[in-house]
Coordinates of C-alpha atoms in Angstrom, one line a residue:
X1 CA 5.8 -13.5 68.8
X2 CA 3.2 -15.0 72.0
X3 CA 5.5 -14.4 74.7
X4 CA 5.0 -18.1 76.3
X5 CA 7.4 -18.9 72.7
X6 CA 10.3 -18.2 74.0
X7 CA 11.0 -21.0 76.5
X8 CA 7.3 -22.4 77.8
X9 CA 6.1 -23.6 75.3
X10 CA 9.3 -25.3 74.1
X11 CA 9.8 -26.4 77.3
X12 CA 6.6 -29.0 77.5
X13 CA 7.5 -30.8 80.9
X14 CA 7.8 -28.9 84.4
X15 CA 7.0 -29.5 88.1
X16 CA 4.9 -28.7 90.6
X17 CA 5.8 -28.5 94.0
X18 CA 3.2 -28.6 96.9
X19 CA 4.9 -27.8 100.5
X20 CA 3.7 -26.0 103.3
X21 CA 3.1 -27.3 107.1
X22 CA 0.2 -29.8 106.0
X23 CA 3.3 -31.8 104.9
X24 CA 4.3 -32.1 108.7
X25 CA 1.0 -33.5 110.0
X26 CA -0.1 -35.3 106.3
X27 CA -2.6 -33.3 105.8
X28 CA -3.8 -32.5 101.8
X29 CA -2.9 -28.3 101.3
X30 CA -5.4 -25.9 102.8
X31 CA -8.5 -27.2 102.0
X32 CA -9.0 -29.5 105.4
X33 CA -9.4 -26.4 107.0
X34 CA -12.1 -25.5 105.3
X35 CA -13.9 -28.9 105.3
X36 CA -12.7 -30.4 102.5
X37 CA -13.4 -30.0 98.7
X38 CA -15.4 -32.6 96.5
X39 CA -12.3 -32.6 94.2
X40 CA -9.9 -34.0 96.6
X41 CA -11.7 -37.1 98.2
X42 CA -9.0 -38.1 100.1
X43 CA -8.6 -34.9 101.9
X44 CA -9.4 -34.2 105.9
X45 CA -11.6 -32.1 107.5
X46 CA -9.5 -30.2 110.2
X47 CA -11.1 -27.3 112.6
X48 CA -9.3 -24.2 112.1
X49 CA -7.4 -23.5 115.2
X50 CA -5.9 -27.0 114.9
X51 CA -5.0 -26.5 111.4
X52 CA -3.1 -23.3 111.7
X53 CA -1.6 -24.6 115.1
X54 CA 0.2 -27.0 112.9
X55 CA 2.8 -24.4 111.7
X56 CA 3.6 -23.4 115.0
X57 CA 7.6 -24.8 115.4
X58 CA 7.9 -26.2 112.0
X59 CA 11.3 -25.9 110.6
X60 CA 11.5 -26.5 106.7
X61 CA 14.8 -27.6 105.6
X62 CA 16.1 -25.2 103.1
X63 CA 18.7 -28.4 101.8
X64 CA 15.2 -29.7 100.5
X65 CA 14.8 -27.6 97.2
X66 CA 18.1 -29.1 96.1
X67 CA 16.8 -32.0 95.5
X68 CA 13.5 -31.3 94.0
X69 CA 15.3 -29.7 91.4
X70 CA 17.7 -32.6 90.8
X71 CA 15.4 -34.9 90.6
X72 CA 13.4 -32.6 88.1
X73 CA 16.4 -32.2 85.8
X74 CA 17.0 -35.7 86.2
X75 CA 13.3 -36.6 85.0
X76 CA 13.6 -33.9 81.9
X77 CA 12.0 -31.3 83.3
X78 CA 12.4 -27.5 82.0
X79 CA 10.4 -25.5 84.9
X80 CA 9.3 -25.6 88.0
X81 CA 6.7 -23.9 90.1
X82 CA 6.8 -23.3 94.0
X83 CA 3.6 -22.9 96.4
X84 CA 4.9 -20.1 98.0
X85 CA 2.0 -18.9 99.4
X86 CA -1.2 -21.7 99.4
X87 CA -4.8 -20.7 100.7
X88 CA -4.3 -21.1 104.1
X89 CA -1.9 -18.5 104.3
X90 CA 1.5 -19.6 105.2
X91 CA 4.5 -18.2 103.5
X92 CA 7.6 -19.8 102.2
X93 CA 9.6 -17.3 102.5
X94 CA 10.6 -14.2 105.3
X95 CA 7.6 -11.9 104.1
X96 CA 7.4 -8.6 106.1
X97 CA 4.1 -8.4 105.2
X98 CA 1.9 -10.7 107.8
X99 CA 2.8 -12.2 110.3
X100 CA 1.9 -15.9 109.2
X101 CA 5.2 -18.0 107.7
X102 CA 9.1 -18.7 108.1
X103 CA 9.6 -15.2 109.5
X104 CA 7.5 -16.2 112.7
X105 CA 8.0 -20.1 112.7
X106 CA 11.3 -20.3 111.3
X107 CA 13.7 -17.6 111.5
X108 CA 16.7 -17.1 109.2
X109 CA 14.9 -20.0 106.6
X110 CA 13.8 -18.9 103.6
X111 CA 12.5 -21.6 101.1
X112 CA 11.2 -19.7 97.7
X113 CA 15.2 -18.4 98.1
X114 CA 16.8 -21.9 98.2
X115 CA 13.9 -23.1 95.9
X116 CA 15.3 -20.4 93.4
X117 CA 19.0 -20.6 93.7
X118 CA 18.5 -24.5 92.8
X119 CA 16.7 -23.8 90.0
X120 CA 18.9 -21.8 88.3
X121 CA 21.5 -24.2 89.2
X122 CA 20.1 -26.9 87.2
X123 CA 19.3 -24.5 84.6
X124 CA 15.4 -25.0 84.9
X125 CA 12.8 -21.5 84.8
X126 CA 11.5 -20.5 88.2
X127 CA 7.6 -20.3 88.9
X128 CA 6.3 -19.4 91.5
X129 CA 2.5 -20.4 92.7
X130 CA 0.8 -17.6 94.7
X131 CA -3.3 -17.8 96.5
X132 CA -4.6 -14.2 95.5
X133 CA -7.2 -15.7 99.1
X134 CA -5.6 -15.7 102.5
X135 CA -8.1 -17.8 105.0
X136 CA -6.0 -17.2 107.4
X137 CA -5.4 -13.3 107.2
X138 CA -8.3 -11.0 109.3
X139 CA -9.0 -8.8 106.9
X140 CA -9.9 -11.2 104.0
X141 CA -11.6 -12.2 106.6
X142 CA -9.8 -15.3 108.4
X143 CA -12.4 -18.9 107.5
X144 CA -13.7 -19.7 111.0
X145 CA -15.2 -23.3 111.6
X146 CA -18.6 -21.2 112.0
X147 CA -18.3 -20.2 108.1
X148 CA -18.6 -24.0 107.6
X149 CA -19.6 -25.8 105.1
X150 CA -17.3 -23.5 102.5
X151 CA -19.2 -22.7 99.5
X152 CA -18.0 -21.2 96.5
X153 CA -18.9 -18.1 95.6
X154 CA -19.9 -17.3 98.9
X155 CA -16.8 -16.6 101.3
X156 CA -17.9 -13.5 103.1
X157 CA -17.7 -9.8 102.4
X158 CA -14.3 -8.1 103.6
X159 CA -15.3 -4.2 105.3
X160 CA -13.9 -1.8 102.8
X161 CA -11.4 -1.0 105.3
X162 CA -10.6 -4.5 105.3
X163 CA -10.4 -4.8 101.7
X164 CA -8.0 -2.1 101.3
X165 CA -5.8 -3.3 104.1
X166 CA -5.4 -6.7 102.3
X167 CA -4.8 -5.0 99.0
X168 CA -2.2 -3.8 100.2
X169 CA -1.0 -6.6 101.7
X170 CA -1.6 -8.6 98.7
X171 CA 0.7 -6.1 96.9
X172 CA 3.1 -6.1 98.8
X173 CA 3.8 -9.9 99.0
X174 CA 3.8 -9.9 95.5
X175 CA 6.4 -7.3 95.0
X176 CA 8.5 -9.0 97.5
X177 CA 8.9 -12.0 95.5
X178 CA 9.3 -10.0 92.4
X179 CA 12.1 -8.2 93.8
X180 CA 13.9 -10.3 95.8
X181 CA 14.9 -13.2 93.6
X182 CA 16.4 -11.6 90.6
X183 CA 14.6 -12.5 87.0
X184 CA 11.0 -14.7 88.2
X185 CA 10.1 -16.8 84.9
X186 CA 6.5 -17.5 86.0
X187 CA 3.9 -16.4 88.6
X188 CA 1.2 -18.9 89.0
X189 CA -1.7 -17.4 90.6
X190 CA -5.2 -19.5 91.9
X191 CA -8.1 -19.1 93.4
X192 CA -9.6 -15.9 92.0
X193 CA -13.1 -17.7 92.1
X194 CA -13.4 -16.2 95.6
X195 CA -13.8 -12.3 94.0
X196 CA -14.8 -10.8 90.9
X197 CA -12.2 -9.2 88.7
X198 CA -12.9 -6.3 90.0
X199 CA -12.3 -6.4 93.6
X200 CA -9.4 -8.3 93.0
X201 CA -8.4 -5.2 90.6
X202 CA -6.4 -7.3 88.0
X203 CA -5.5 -4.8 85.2
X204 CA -4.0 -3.1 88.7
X205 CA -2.1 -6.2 89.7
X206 CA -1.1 -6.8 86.1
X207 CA 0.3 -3.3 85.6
X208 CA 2.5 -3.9 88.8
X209 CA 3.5 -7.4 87.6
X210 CA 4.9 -6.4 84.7
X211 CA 6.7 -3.2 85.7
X212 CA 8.2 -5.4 88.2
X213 CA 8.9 -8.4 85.6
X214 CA 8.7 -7.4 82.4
X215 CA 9.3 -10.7 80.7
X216 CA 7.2 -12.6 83.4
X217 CA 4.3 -15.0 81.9
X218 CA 0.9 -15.0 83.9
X219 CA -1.3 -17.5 84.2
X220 CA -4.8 -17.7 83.3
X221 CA -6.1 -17.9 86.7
X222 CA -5.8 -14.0 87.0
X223 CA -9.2 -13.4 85.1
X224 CA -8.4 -12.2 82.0
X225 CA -4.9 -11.7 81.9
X226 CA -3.4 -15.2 81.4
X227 CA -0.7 -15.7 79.2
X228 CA -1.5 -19.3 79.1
X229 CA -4.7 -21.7 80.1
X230 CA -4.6 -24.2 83.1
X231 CA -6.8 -27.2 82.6
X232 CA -6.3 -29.2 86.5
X233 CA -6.3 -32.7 86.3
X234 CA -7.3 -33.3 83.2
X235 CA -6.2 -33.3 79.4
X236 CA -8.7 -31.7 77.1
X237 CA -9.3 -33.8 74.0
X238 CA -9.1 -30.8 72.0
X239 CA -6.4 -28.6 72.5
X240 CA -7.4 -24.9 74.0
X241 CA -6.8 -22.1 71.4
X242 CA -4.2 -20.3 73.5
X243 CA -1.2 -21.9 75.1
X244 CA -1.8 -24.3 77.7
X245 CA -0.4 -26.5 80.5
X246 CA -2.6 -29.4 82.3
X247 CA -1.1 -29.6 86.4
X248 CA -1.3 -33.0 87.4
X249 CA -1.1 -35.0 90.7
X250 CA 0.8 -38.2 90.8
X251 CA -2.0 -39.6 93.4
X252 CA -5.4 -38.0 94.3
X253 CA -3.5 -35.0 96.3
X254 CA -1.5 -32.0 96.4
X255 CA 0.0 -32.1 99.4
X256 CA 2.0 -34.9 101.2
X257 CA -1.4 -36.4 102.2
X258 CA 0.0 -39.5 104.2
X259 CA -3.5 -41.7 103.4
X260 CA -3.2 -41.6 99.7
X261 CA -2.1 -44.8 97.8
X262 CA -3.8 -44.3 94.8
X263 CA -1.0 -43.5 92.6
X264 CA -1.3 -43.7 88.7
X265 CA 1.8 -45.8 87.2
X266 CA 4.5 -44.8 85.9
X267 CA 3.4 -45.9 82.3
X268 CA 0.3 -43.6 82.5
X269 CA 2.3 -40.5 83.7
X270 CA 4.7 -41.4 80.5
X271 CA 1.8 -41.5 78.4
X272 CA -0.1 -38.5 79.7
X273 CA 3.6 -36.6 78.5
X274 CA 3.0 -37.9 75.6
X275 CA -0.9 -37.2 74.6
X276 CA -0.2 -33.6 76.3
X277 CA 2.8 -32.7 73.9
X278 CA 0.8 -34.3 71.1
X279 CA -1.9 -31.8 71.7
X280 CA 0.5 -29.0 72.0
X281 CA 0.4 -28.5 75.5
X282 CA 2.8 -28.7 78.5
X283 CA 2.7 -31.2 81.7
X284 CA 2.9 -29.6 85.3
X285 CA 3.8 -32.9 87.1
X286 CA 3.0 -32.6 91.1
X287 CA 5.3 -33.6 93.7
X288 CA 4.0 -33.2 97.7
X289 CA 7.1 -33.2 99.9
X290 CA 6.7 -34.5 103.4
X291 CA 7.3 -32.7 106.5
X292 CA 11.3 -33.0 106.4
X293 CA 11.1 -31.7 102.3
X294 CA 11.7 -35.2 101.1
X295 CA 10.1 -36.7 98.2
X296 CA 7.9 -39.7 99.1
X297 CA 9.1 -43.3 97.9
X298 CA 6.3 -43.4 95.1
X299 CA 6.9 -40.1 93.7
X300 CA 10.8 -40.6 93.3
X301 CA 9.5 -43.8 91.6
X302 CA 7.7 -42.4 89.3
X303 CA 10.4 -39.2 88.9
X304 CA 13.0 -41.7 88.1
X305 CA 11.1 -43.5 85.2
X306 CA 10.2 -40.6 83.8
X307 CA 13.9 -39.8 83.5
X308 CA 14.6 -43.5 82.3
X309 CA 12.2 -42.4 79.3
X310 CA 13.1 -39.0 78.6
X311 CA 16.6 -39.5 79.4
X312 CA 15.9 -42.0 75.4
X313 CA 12.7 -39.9 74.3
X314 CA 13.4 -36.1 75.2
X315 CA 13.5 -35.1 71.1
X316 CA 10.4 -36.6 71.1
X317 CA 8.9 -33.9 73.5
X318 CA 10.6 -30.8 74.1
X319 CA 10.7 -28.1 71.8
X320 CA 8.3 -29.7 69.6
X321 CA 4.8 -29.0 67.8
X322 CA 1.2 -30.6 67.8
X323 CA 1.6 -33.6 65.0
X324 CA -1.2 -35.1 63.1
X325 CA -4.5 -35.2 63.3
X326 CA -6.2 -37.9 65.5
X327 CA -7.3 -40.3 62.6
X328 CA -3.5 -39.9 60.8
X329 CA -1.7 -42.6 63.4
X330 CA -2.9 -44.6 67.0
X331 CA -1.7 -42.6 69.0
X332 CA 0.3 -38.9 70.1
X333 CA 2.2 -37.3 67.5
X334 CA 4.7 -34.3 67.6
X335 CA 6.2 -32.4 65.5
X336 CA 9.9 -30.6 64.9
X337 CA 10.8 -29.3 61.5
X338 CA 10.6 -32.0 59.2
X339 CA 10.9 -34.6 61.9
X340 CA 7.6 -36.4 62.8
X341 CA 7.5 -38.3 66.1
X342 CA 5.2 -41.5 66.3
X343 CA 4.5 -42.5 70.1
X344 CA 3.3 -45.8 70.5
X345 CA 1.6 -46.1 73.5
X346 CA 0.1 -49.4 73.0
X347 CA 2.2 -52.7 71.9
X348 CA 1.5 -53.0 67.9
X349 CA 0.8 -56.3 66.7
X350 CA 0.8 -55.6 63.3
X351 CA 2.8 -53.4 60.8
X352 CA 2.1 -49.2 62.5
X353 CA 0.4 -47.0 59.7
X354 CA 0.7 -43.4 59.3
X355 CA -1.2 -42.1 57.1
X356 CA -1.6 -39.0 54.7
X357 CA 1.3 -37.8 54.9
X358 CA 3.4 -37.0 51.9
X359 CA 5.4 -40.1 51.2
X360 CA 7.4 -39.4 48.2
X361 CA 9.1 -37.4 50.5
X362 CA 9.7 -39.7 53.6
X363 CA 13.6 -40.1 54.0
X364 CA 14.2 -42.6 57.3
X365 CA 12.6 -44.0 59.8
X366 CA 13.8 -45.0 62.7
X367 CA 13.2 -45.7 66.9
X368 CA 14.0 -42.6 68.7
X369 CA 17.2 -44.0 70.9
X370 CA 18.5 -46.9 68.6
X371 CA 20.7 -45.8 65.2
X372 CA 19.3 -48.8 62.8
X373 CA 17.3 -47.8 60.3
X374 CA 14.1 -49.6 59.8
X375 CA 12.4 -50.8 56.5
X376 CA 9.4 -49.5 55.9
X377 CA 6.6 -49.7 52.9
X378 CA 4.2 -46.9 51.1
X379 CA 0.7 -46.6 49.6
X380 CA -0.7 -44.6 47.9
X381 CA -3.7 -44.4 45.4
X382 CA -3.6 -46.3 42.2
X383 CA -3.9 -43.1 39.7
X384 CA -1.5 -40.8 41.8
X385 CA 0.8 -44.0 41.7
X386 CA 0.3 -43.6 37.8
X387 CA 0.3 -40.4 37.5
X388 CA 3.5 -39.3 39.6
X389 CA 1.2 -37.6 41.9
X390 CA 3.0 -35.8 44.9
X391 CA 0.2 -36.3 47.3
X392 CA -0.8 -38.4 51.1
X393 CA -0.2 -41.5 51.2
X394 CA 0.1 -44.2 54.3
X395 CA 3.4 -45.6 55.3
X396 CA 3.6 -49.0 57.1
X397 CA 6.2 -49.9 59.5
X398 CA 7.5 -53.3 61.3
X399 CA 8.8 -52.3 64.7
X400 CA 11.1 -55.3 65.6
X401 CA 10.4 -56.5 69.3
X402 CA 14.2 -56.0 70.7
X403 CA 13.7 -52.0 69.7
X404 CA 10.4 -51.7 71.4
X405 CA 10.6 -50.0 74.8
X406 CA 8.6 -51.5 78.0
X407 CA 6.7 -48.1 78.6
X408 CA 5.9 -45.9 75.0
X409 CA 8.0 -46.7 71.8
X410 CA 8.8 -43.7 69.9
X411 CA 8.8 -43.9 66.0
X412 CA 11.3 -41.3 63.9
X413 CA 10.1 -40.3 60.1
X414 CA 12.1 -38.1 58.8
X415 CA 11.1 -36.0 55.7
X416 CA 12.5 -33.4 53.4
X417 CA 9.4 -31.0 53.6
X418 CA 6.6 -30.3 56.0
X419 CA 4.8 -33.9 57.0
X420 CA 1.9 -32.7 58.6
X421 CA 0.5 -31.1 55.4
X422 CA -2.7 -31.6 54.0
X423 CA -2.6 -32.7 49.8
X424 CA 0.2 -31.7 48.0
X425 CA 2.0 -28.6 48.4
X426 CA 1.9 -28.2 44.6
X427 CA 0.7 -31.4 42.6
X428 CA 3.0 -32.1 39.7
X429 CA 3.4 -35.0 37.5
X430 CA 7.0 -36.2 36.9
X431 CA 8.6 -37.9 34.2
X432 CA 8.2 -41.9 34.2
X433 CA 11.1 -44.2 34.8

């Protein structure tokens, strides 16, 4: 059994969680102080020494993870991941190991903990992100304005005195928030585009990881090691080979980046659930608290109709399977046992077809949420019709307006064998009426 079976994959629907002290100023997550990236066009272009200065007195409120967490269990969520340390540096919790975070800026506060502890209270799996860069530690070497513009691929060398000095600090961060916490679900590394494989010495940092947390899952983005892919931003149209999970911002930005109003809806996050569980995969959602760790007004939004639908649609997502193929129904499909799930993502205006499936042996359908049972009609070709063939035919279904819901109607076919397979299972002819 893949490891990422026993709850991630199941789990299809988690949250990301961007905070750090660009959240005080509005500032997108790191990369204004490196200039800005092409990929976040809304972000700011800080100089260093006034980005960093930013963190000096800030006092994140260790009530804040609380309601995260709530508002992720609330919404149907099954995970959640932390930025505990981003790329500029600062960490979220009392590291002994550098001297930039809570333990200089906010004594006695320690976020990853209260990020944790809520988790477990609301009974979702704790990730937690991690930068494998530092621009803000010497010996990686600290970005300075004069390294401008930033390039990838071409930060500068660390000395090898350097290097090994930020190995080591590196290591010990990680072990930190491996031991501290009790049982870590998920680390979530990034930015290991700055160093080969090598350098970074990932069988190394793997062998640590997993003595520390056996049962851990690793992402992808520690070359060669990942228990699971990370497509950003964007939902392949073919589903990656291994396990997968697509993170997602609810606007253009990471962070709390006070200038960014362009927000997809709430329908498009809904259906984005629902193409990404039809593929197989799972949805990181992002959230980027402000300053004081609350939740912007959009973002709850959009939180809270996402529970409206899942609080109706959940069967329809978690714990289940990749349906059909594309050309089988208009839209997602999903999978669990013999229970196919139909998502409707656009308003039908004529009788919904599914087709090749195996017919003979459809027992119900329904709308995920209501109890009536709708009527429904089957084809099939002429000669298997004939013949008593058990083989694919197309179902048709009327889906009365009153049972339609405003954001992604969810269709329930229940069969008594597999519905997703392809001819019969073992063609047979049976005995006319």
């Amino acid at each position: 059994m893949r490891r990422t079976e026993h709850w991630f994959e199941p789990a299809r629907f988690g949250l990301f969680v961007h905070w750090g002290p660009w959240a005080r100023a509005g500032w997108e997550a790191s990369w204004p102080l490196v200039g800005g990236v092409v990929t976040l066009p809304l972000g700011q272009d800080i100089p260093a020494d006034v980005y960093h200065a930013n963190a000096d007195g800030w006092q994140p409120d260790p009530a804040a993870p609380e309601a995260w967490i709530a508002a992720a269990a609330a919404a149907g969520m099954r995970y959640a991941v932390l930025t505990t340390r981003h790329h500029d540096g600062y960490a979220m919790w009392p590291s002994r190991h550098g001297d930039h975070g809570v333990a200089r800026t906010a004594p006695g506060v320690d976020i990853v903990g209260a990020f944790v502890a809520a988790c477990r209270r609301h009974g979702l799996k704790v990730g937690l992100y991690y930068s494998l860069p530092d621009w803000h530690h010497p010996a990686y070497p600290a970005f300075t304005d004069a390294m401008r513009p930033y390039v990838f691929g071409g930060y500068p060398a660390p000395s090898a005195d350097g290097w090994a000095a930020y190995q080591a600090y590196l290591r010990g961060q990680i072990t930190e928030l491996l031991t501290g916490y009790g049982p870590i679900d998920m680390i979530w590394f990034d930015g290991a585009w700055e160093r080969s494989p090598e350098m970074w010495d990932v069988d190394g940092l793997e062998r640590l990881i997993r003595q520390l947390q056996p049962d851990i899952l690793i992402n992808d983005r520690l070359p060669g090691h990942g228990d699971f892919a990370t497509p950003e931003q964007f939902v392949p149209p073919e589903p990656p080979a291994e396990p997968w999970e697509t993170c997602l911002t609810m606007n253009m930005s990471w962070g709390f980046n006070a200038g960014d109003d362009r927000y997809k809806s709430p329908a498009a996050l809904v259906h984005t659930l629902c193409e990404v569980a039809g593929r197989g995969g799972n949805l990181l959602l992002n959230i980027g608290p402000d300053g004081d760790g609350r939740i912007p007004p959009p973002q709850a939004q959009r939180m809270a109709e996402l529970g409206r639908w899942m609080g109706r649609h959940a069967d329809a997502i978690v714990c289940t399977h990749a349906g059909l193929k594309p050309w089988q129904f208009p839209g997602p499909t999903t999978l669990k046992g013999q229970t196919l799930y139909c998502h409707l993502l656009m308003q039908p205006v004529a009788p919904v077809s599914v087709r090749g499936v195996p017919v003979r042996h459809l027992r119900r359908v329904s709308v995920l949420g209501h109890a009536d049972t709708l009527p429904f009609e089957t084809r099939i070709p002429v000669l298997d019709e004939l013949m008593h063939v058990d083989g694919p035919g197309e179902v048709l279904i009327d889906v009365p307006d009153a049972l339609r819901d405003p954001v992604a109607t969810v269709l329930v076919l229940e069969f008594d064998c597999d519905p997703a397979r392809s001819g019969p299972a073992a063609p047979h002819l049976e005995n006319p009426a």
